[in-house]
């Protein structure tokens, strides 16, 4: 999953790089690999201040880059932020070191319900702890959707998009989907009453048939453009990550352009994803790696990261420390009833992945 914000915090990145270069000499260190702009503005400095360990910090912008680097071996990293659907591949390849709970005293703060969901990708919760998590759902322009479909527009249902009569009307104001078969096709399968992580080729033919029927009404498939377009009013509906939709909403408010954006998790169910902290088996500094993981599980450390990123963390004890605006927003922290309807994504066998890729290519081309 791509976890970027809708703007690039270049100033913070430049200052951070200069600080790391100046402070690295003669310090015990930990080498960290994380998604771009996916940590608090002062978290790394605070870690150095509080522990005396110097974080050497690199970033990536796709799960494919991460997996390729780790599976090749010899990355030199200690701690990596890996998405939940990458975990089975990394575990099977022997890339990850099991975590020792005795060396992670702050593990007690992690929400056991989230750990239970994560166990579908990390059986027994042996290798990973939640860092941030989130959902994929529908971001929509309140006024344009009402103008197209009326006051009773089914914004709480995938019917908003997957019923052709609705999508045809919404196409007049613009609809965008993530360019991600691994995230969109499970949603379509779930909507059709099929297993979202299906290995049955016939199920993908059914998903393909529905999407090809809808394709003429979809403006584009893109995993970043929708954020700006939604906030500017250039499209009226998008399927994407909760954090991206909240960025679009915040940008529209800041611009004062009158665009009202809301985010919905459809009642039929939606994907739940995790970005997790893992320790590499070949970590050159395993003790410092565990110290870094444990530090990020401190409630007072992770709460401000959530406020900055607009993604919920996996730390139950941190929730009271998160700003009321963030923790009371159901788009960030879904209700227990909503959580029960969410499903995790799983890696598929290569044969099924090839089927899914072919389906996606046909859908995007409309042929």
GROMACS .gro file of C-alpha atoms in nm:
model
  367
    1UNK     CA    1   0.000   0.000   0.000
    2UNK     CA    2   0.122   0.347  -0.073
    3UNK     CA    3   0.102   0.564   0.236
    4UNK     CA    4   0.194   0.906   0.103
    5UNK     CA    5   0.038   1.234   0.202
    6UNK     CA    6  -0.103   1.470  -0.060
    7UNK     CA    7   0.191   1.706  -0.027
    8UNK     CA    8   0.565   1.642   0.003
    9UNK     CA    9   0.716   1.764   0.327
   10UNK     CA   10   1.046   1.849   0.161
   11UNK     CA   11   1.152   2.092   0.431
   12UNK     CA   12   1.123   1.831   0.701
   13UNK     CA   13   1.308   1.576   0.484
   14UNK     CA   14   1.598   1.810   0.415
   15UNK     CA   15   1.634   1.910   0.780
   16UNK     CA   16   1.612   1.548   0.889
   17UNK     CA   17   1.883   1.436   0.647
   18UNK     CA   18   2.116   1.713   0.763
   19UNK     CA   19   2.055   1.628   1.126
   20UNK     CA   20   2.123   1.257   1.068
   21UNK     CA   21   2.447   1.327   0.883
   22UNK     CA   22   2.569   1.557   1.159
   23UNK     CA   23   2.475   1.328   1.447
   24UNK     CA   24   2.570   0.986   1.310
   25UNK     CA   25   2.937   0.979   1.411
   26UNK     CA   26   3.032   0.751   1.699
   27UNK     CA   27   2.674   0.676   1.805
   28UNK     CA   28   2.514   0.332   1.848
   29UNK     CA   29   2.275   0.313   1.556
   30UNK     CA   30   1.968   0.145   1.414
   31UNK     CA   31   1.893   0.127   1.042
   32UNK     CA   32   1.526   0.183   0.959
   33UNK     CA   33   1.339   0.148   0.626
   34UNK     CA   34   0.994   0.307   0.610
   35UNK     CA   35   0.740   0.449   0.367
   36UNK     CA   36   0.806   0.809   0.261
   37UNK     CA   37   0.674   1.076   0.505
   38UNK     CA   38   0.533   0.813   0.740
   39UNK     CA   39   0.664   0.918   1.080
   40UNK     CA   40   0.626   1.220   1.306
   41UNK     CA   41   0.830   1.535   1.237
   42UNK     CA   42   1.032   1.495   1.560
   43UNK     CA   43   1.006   1.120   1.629
   44UNK     CA   44   1.358   1.030   1.516
   45UNK     CA   45   1.518   1.319   1.704
   46UNK     CA   46   1.319   1.225   2.014
   47UNK     CA   47   1.432   0.863   1.985
   48UNK     CA   48   1.798   0.970   1.973
   49UNK     CA   49   1.746   1.203   2.270
   50UNK     CA   50   1.566   0.942   2.480
   51UNK     CA   51   1.777   0.634   2.400
   52UNK     CA   52   2.113   0.758   2.276
   53UNK     CA   53   2.070   0.540   1.965
   54UNK     CA   54   2.116   0.710   1.629
   55UNK     CA   55   1.844   0.618   1.373
   56UNK     CA   56   1.974   0.590   1.016
   57UNK     CA   57   1.658   0.634   0.816
   58UNK     CA   58   1.576   0.546   0.452
   59UNK     CA   59   1.242   0.553   0.272
   60UNK     CA   60   1.062   0.373  -0.011
   61UNK     CA   61   0.738   0.438  -0.199
   62UNK     CA   62   0.609   0.096  -0.304
   63UNK     CA   63   0.568  -0.249  -0.151
   64UNK     CA   64   0.732  -0.397  -0.460
   65UNK     CA   65   1.053  -0.201  -0.394
   66UNK     CA   66   1.054  -0.312  -0.031
   67UNK     CA   67   0.999  -0.680  -0.110
   68UNK     CA   68   1.261  -0.681  -0.385
   69UNK     CA   69   1.524  -0.528  -0.155
   70UNK     CA   70   1.450  -0.764   0.133
   71UNK     CA   71   1.424  -1.082  -0.074
   72UNK     CA   72   1.754  -1.005  -0.245
   73UNK     CA   73   1.921  -1.004   0.097
   74UNK     CA   74   2.198  -0.799   0.251
   75UNK     CA   75   1.987  -0.485   0.282
   76UNK     CA   76   2.169  -0.371   0.596
   77UNK     CA   77   1.843  -0.267   0.764
   78UNK     CA   78   1.739  -0.359   1.116
   79UNK     CA   79   1.374  -0.250   1.129
   80UNK     CA   80   1.137  -0.230   0.834
   81UNK     CA   81   0.777  -0.113   0.805
   82UNK     CA   82   0.606  -0.389   0.605
   83UNK     CA   83   0.243  -0.408   0.496
   84UNK     CA   84   0.042  -0.700   0.628
   85UNK     CA   85  -0.008  -0.864   0.288
   86UNK     CA   86   0.372  -0.880   0.242
   87UNK     CA   87   0.425  -1.067   0.567
   88UNK     CA   88   0.351  -1.424   0.447
   89UNK     CA   89   0.601  -1.386   0.161
   90UNK     CA   90   0.870  -1.244   0.390
   91UNK     CA   91   0.806  -1.506   0.658
   92UNK     CA   92   0.821  -1.793   0.409
   93UNK     CA   93   1.145  -1.657   0.265
   94UNK     CA   94   1.302  -1.654   0.612
   95UNK     CA   95   1.369  -1.281   0.598
   96UNK     CA   96   1.218  -1.193   0.937
   97UNK     CA   97   1.338  -1.259   1.290
   98UNK     CA   98   1.075  -1.369   1.544
   99UNK     CA   99   1.013  -1.096   1.800
  100UNK     CA  100   1.101  -1.172   2.163
  101UNK     CA  101   0.812  -1.038   2.378
  102UNK     CA  102   1.043  -1.029   2.681
  103UNK     CA  103   1.245  -0.758   2.506
  104UNK     CA  104   0.937  -0.557   2.410
  105UNK     CA  105   0.778  -0.440   2.738
  106UNK     CA  106   0.549  -0.198   2.555
  107UNK     CA  107   0.389  -0.483   2.362
  108UNK     CA  108   0.127  -0.482   2.640
  109UNK     CA  109  -0.022  -0.166   2.488
  110UNK     CA  110  -0.109  -0.324   2.151
  111UNK     CA  111  -0.479  -0.383   2.087
  112UNK     CA  112  -0.545  -0.762   2.105
  113UNK     CA  113  -0.836  -0.733   1.860
  114UNK     CA  114  -0.606  -0.585   1.598
  115UNK     CA  115  -0.348  -0.854   1.669
  116UNK     CA  116  -0.619  -1.115   1.610
  117UNK     CA  117  -0.692  -0.965   1.266
  118UNK     CA  118  -0.323  -0.938   1.184
  119UNK     CA  119  -0.280  -1.307   1.271
  120UNK     CA  120  -0.433  -1.397   0.934
  121UNK     CA  121  -0.105  -1.275   0.779
  122UNK     CA  122   0.126  -1.347   1.075
  123UNK     CA  123   0.001  -1.664   1.249
  124UNK     CA  124   0.063  -1.643   1.621
  125UNK     CA  125   0.176  -1.280   1.588
  126UNK     CA  126   0.536  -1.399   1.594
  127UNK     CA  127   0.700  -1.153   1.356
  128UNK     CA  128   0.513  -0.822   1.341
  129UNK     CA  129   0.343  -0.562   1.554
  130UNK     CA  130   0.101  -0.302   1.417
  131UNK     CA  131   0.240   0.045   1.349
  132UNK     CA  132  -0.040   0.221   1.161
  133UNK     CA  133  -0.351   0.074   1.008
  134UNK     CA  134  -0.637   0.192   0.797
  135UNK     CA  135  -0.914   0.116   0.552
  136UNK     CA  136  -1.005   0.150   0.187
  137UNK     CA  137  -1.343   0.306   0.117
  138UNK     CA  138  -1.531   0.576  -0.070
  139UNK     CA  139  -1.442   0.944  -0.068
  140UNK     CA  140  -1.715   1.163  -0.213
  141UNK     CA  141  -1.817   1.520  -0.281
  142UNK     CA  142  -2.131   1.562  -0.072
  143UNK     CA  143  -2.301   1.823  -0.289
  144UNK     CA  144  -2.218   1.674  -0.629
  145UNK     CA  145  -2.327   1.325  -0.529
  146UNK     CA  146  -2.657   1.460  -0.396
  147UNK     CA  147  -2.705   1.657  -0.716
  148UNK     CA  148  -2.651   1.341  -0.922
  149UNK     CA  149  -2.841   1.087  -0.712
  150UNK     CA  150  -3.059   1.284  -0.470
  151UNK     CA  151  -3.069   1.307  -0.093
  152UNK     CA  152  -3.095   0.928  -0.056
  153UNK     CA  153  -2.777   0.851  -0.248
  154UNK     CA  154  -2.640   0.518  -0.112
  155UNK     CA  155  -2.310   0.659   0.013
  156UNK     CA  156  -2.294   0.383   0.277
  157UNK     CA  157  -2.294   0.108   0.015
  158UNK     CA  158  -2.084  -0.014  -0.277
  159UNK     CA  159  -2.411   0.018  -0.469
  160UNK     CA  160  -2.305   0.379  -0.513
  161UNK     CA  161  -2.045   0.260  -0.763
  162UNK     CA  162  -2.125  -0.096  -0.859
  163UNK     CA  163  -2.484  -0.038  -0.970
  164UNK     CA  164  -2.450   0.083  -1.326
  165UNK     CA  165  -2.742   0.326  -1.309
  166UNK     CA  166  -2.575   0.507  -1.017
  167UNK     CA  167  -2.229   0.510  -1.171
  168UNK     CA  168  -2.362   0.637  -1.503
  169UNK     CA  169  -2.505   0.944  -1.330
  170UNK     CA  170  -2.193   0.999  -1.121
  171UNK     CA  171  -1.975   0.978  -1.431
  172UNK     CA  172  -2.096   1.327  -1.520
  173UNK     CA  173  -1.895   1.466  -1.226
  174UNK     CA  174  -1.611   1.213  -1.236
  175UNK     CA  175  -1.528   0.881  -1.067
  176UNK     CA  176  -1.177   0.744  -1.000
  177UNK     CA  177  -1.048   0.412  -0.866
  178UNK     CA  178  -0.710   0.313  -0.727
  179UNK     CA  179  -0.486   0.160  -0.992
  180UNK     CA  180  -0.441  -0.148  -0.777
  181UNK     CA  181  -0.588  -0.489  -0.864
  182UNK     CA  182  -0.482  -0.625  -0.525
  183UNK     CA  183  -0.705  -0.368  -0.353
  184UNK     CA  184  -0.997  -0.314  -0.594
  185UNK     CA  185  -1.069  -0.672  -0.706
  186UNK     CA  186  -1.113  -0.802  -0.347
  187UNK     CA  187  -1.371  -0.526  -0.294
  188UNK     CA  188  -1.561  -0.632  -0.606
  189UNK     CA  189  -1.548  -0.999  -0.504
  190UNK     CA  190  -1.680  -0.914  -0.156
  191UNK     CA  191  -1.960  -0.709  -0.311
  192UNK     CA  192  -2.057  -1.008  -0.528
  193UNK     CA  193  -2.075  -1.230  -0.220
  194UNK     CA  194  -1.751  -1.411  -0.308
  195UNK     CA  195  -1.433  -1.458  -0.099
  196UNK     CA  196  -1.229  -1.136  -0.128
  197UNK     CA  197  -0.904  -1.339  -0.140
  198UNK     CA  198  -1.045  -1.601  -0.374
  199UNK     CA  199  -0.829  -1.851  -0.563
  200UNK     CA  200  -1.115  -1.955  -0.792
  201UNK     CA  201  -1.067  -1.836  -1.154
  202UNK     CA  202  -1.444  -1.835  -1.206
  203UNK     CA  203  -1.481  -1.573  -0.933
  204UNK     CA  204  -1.246  -1.340  -1.119
  205UNK     CA  205  -1.446  -1.384  -1.436
  206UNK     CA  206  -1.752  -1.261  -1.248
  207UNK     CA  207  -1.563  -0.961  -1.112
  208UNK     CA  208  -1.430  -0.888  -1.463
  209UNK     CA  209  -1.781  -0.899  -1.610
  210UNK     CA  210  -1.910  -0.644  -1.359
  211UNK     CA  211  -1.613  -0.410  -1.398
  212UNK     CA  212  -1.622  -0.420  -1.779
  213UNK     CA  213  -1.986  -0.318  -1.765
  214UNK     CA  214  -1.893  -0.027  -1.537
  215UNK     CA  215  -1.572   0.071  -1.717
  216UNK     CA  216  -1.723   0.332  -1.956
  217UNK     CA  217  -1.835   0.536  -1.656
  218UNK     CA  218  -1.495   0.543  -1.475
  219UNK     CA  219  -1.281   0.849  -1.547
  220UNK     CA  220  -0.944   0.695  -1.458
  221UNK     CA  221  -0.744   0.454  -1.245
  222UNK     CA  222  -0.469   0.623  -1.043
  223UNK     CA  223  -0.331   0.587  -0.692
  224UNK     CA  224  -0.242   0.950  -0.620
  225UNK     CA  225  -0.419   1.191  -0.857
  226UNK     CA  226  -0.759   1.134  -0.695
  227UNK     CA  227  -0.659   1.319  -0.377
  228UNK     CA  228  -0.601   1.652  -0.548
  229UNK     CA  229  -0.888   1.606  -0.792
  230UNK     CA  230  -1.133   1.529  -0.513
  231UNK     CA  231  -1.028   1.831  -0.307
  232UNK     CA  232  -1.052   2.060  -0.613
  233UNK     CA  233  -1.394   1.932  -0.717
  234UNK     CA  234  -1.259   1.786  -1.043
  235UNK     CA  235  -1.408   1.446  -0.954
  236UNK     CA  236  -1.693   1.364  -0.719
  237UNK     CA  237  -1.620   1.005  -0.608
  238UNK     CA  238  -1.304   0.803  -0.552
  239UNK     CA  239  -1.214   0.467  -0.404
  240UNK     CA  240  -0.898   0.493  -0.197
  241UNK     CA  241  -0.737   0.505   0.145
  242UNK     CA  242  -0.898   0.679   0.440
  243UNK     CA  243  -0.590   0.895   0.498
  244UNK     CA  244  -0.594   1.016   0.138
  245UNK     CA  245  -0.960   1.110   0.165
  246UNK     CA  246  -0.896   1.299   0.488
  247UNK     CA  247  -0.610   1.482   0.317
  248UNK     CA  248  -0.848   1.576   0.035
  249UNK     CA  249  -1.102   1.702   0.287
  250UNK     CA  250  -0.842   1.904   0.478
  251UNK     CA  251  -0.702   2.053   0.157
  252UNK     CA  252  -1.049   2.163   0.045
  253UNK     CA  253  -1.115   2.328   0.381
  254UNK     CA  254  -0.778   2.501   0.373
  255UNK     CA  255  -0.840   2.625   0.018
  256UNK     CA  256  -1.185   2.756   0.117
  257UNK     CA  257  -1.322   2.638  -0.217
  258UNK     CA  258  -1.657   2.520  -0.082
  259UNK     CA  259  -1.591   2.153  -0.169
  260UNK     CA  260  -1.727   1.923   0.103
  261UNK     CA  261  -1.560   1.581   0.117
  262UNK     CA  262  -1.672   1.287   0.330
  263UNK     CA  263  -1.547   0.929   0.364
  264UNK     CA  264  -1.760   0.617   0.386
  265UNK     CA  265  -1.692   0.255   0.475
  266UNK     CA  266  -1.964   0.061   0.290
  267UNK     CA  267  -2.191  -0.167   0.488
  268UNK     CA  268  -2.102  -0.469   0.271
  269UNK     CA  269  -1.745  -0.464   0.401
  270UNK     CA  270  -1.413  -0.308   0.305
  271UNK     CA  271  -1.039  -0.386   0.324
  272UNK     CA  272  -0.850  -0.337   0.648
  273UNK     CA  273  -0.474  -0.304   0.612
  274UNK     CA  274  -0.183  -0.286   0.853
  275UNK     CA  275   0.164  -0.144   0.824
  276UNK     CA  276   0.377  -0.334   1.072
  277UNK     CA  277   0.713  -0.312   1.245
  278UNK     CA  278   0.938  -0.611   1.179
  279UNK     CA  279   1.297  -0.704   1.267
  280UNK     CA  280   1.510  -0.855   0.991
  281UNK     CA  281   1.683  -1.187   1.052
  282UNK     CA  282   2.012  -1.043   0.925
  283UNK     CA  283   1.976  -0.720   1.122
  284UNK     CA  284   2.324  -0.585   1.199
  285UNK     CA  285   2.195  -0.416   1.517
  286UNK     CA  286   1.916  -0.639   1.654
  287UNK     CA  287   1.921  -0.499   2.008
  288UNK     CA  288   1.885  -0.144   1.879
  289UNK     CA  289   1.618  -0.262   1.637
  290UNK     CA  290   1.411  -0.402   1.922
  291UNK     CA  291   1.465  -0.079   2.113
  292UNK     CA  292   1.328   0.119   1.818
  293UNK     CA  293   1.022  -0.104   1.785
  294UNK     CA  294   0.956  -0.083   2.158
  295UNK     CA  295   0.995   0.296   2.151
  296UNK     CA  296   0.727   0.329   1.883
  297UNK     CA  297   0.493   0.127   2.105
  298UNK     CA  298   0.508   0.388   2.381
  299UNK     CA  299   0.164   0.552   2.394
  300UNK     CA  300   0.307   0.903   2.428
  301UNK     CA  301   0.528   0.845   2.121
  302UNK     CA  302   0.277   0.692   1.880
  303UNK     CA  303  -0.019   0.924   1.957
  304UNK     CA  304   0.131   1.238   1.798
  305UNK     CA  305   0.236   1.032   1.494
  306UNK     CA  306  -0.129   0.940   1.444
  307UNK     CA  307  -0.232   1.305   1.472
  308UNK     CA  308   0.026   1.397   1.209
  309UNK     CA  309  -0.049   1.116   0.962
  310UNK     CA  310  -0.426   1.091   1.016
  311UNK     CA  311  -0.398   0.712   1.041
  312UNK     CA  312  -0.488   0.515   1.354
  313UNK     CA  313  -0.216   0.326   1.537
  314UNK     CA  314  -0.233  -0.021   1.688
  315UNK     CA  315  -0.182   0.100   2.046
  316UNK     CA  316  -0.489   0.075   2.266
  317UNK     CA  317  -0.328   0.275   2.549
  318UNK     CA  318  -0.247   0.561   2.310
  319UNK     CA  319  -0.605   0.630   2.204
  320UNK     CA  320  -0.683   0.872   2.493
  321UNK     CA  321  -0.368   1.067   2.401
  322UNK     CA  322  -0.472   1.114   2.037
  323UNK     CA  323  -0.648   1.445   1.970
  324UNK     CA  324  -1.024   1.431   2.017
  325UNK     CA  325  -1.076   1.544   1.658
  326UNK     CA  326  -0.883   1.241   1.532
  327UNK     CA  327  -0.995   0.971   1.774
  328UNK     CA  328  -1.364   1.063   1.748
  329UNK     CA  329  -1.358   1.060   1.368
  330UNK     CA  330  -1.515   0.730   1.251
  331UNK     CA  331  -1.323   0.763   0.924
  332UNK     CA  332  -1.003   0.721   1.128
  333UNK     CA  333  -1.120   0.500   1.414
  334UNK     CA  334  -1.416   0.289   1.290
  335UNK     CA  335  -1.679   0.167   1.535
  336UNK     CA  336  -1.672  -0.192   1.663
  337UNK     CA  337  -1.971  -0.270   1.439
  338UNK     CA  338  -1.783  -0.142   1.134
  339UNK     CA  339  -1.464  -0.322   1.232
  340UNK     CA  340  -1.651  -0.652   1.231
  341UNK     CA  341  -1.725  -0.604   0.860
  342UNK     CA  342  -1.367  -0.533   0.755
  343UNK     CA  343  -1.143  -0.794   0.596
  344UNK     CA  344  -0.767  -0.822   0.549
  345UNK     CA  345  -0.595  -0.874   0.215
  346UNK     CA  346  -0.380  -1.182   0.163
  347UNK     CA  347  -0.109  -1.271  -0.090
  348UNK     CA  348  -0.228  -1.506  -0.361
  349UNK     CA  349  -0.051  -1.793  -0.539
  350UNK     CA  350   0.136  -1.682  -0.849
  351UNK     CA  351  -0.117  -1.853  -1.076
  352UNK     CA  352  -0.401  -1.651  -0.921
  353UNK     CA  353  -0.195  -1.331  -0.929
  354UNK     CA  354  -0.149  -1.377  -1.304
  355UNK     CA  355  -0.524  -1.419  -1.345
  356UNK     CA  356  -0.588  -1.107  -1.141
  357UNK     CA  357  -0.333  -0.908  -1.343
  358UNK     CA  358  -0.492  -1.016  -1.672
  359UNK     CA  359  -0.837  -0.921  -1.547
  360UNK     CA  360  -0.712  -0.579  -1.440
  361UNK     CA  361  -0.545  -0.515  -1.775
  362UNK     CA  362  -0.869  -0.596  -1.956
  363UNK     CA  363  -1.072  -0.375  -1.725
  364UNK     CA  364  -0.840  -0.077  -1.760
  365UNK     CA  365  -0.835  -0.106  -2.138
  366UNK     CA  366  -1.209  -0.165  -2.148
  367UNK     CA  367  -1.169  -0.468  -2.374
   0.00000   0.00000   0.00000
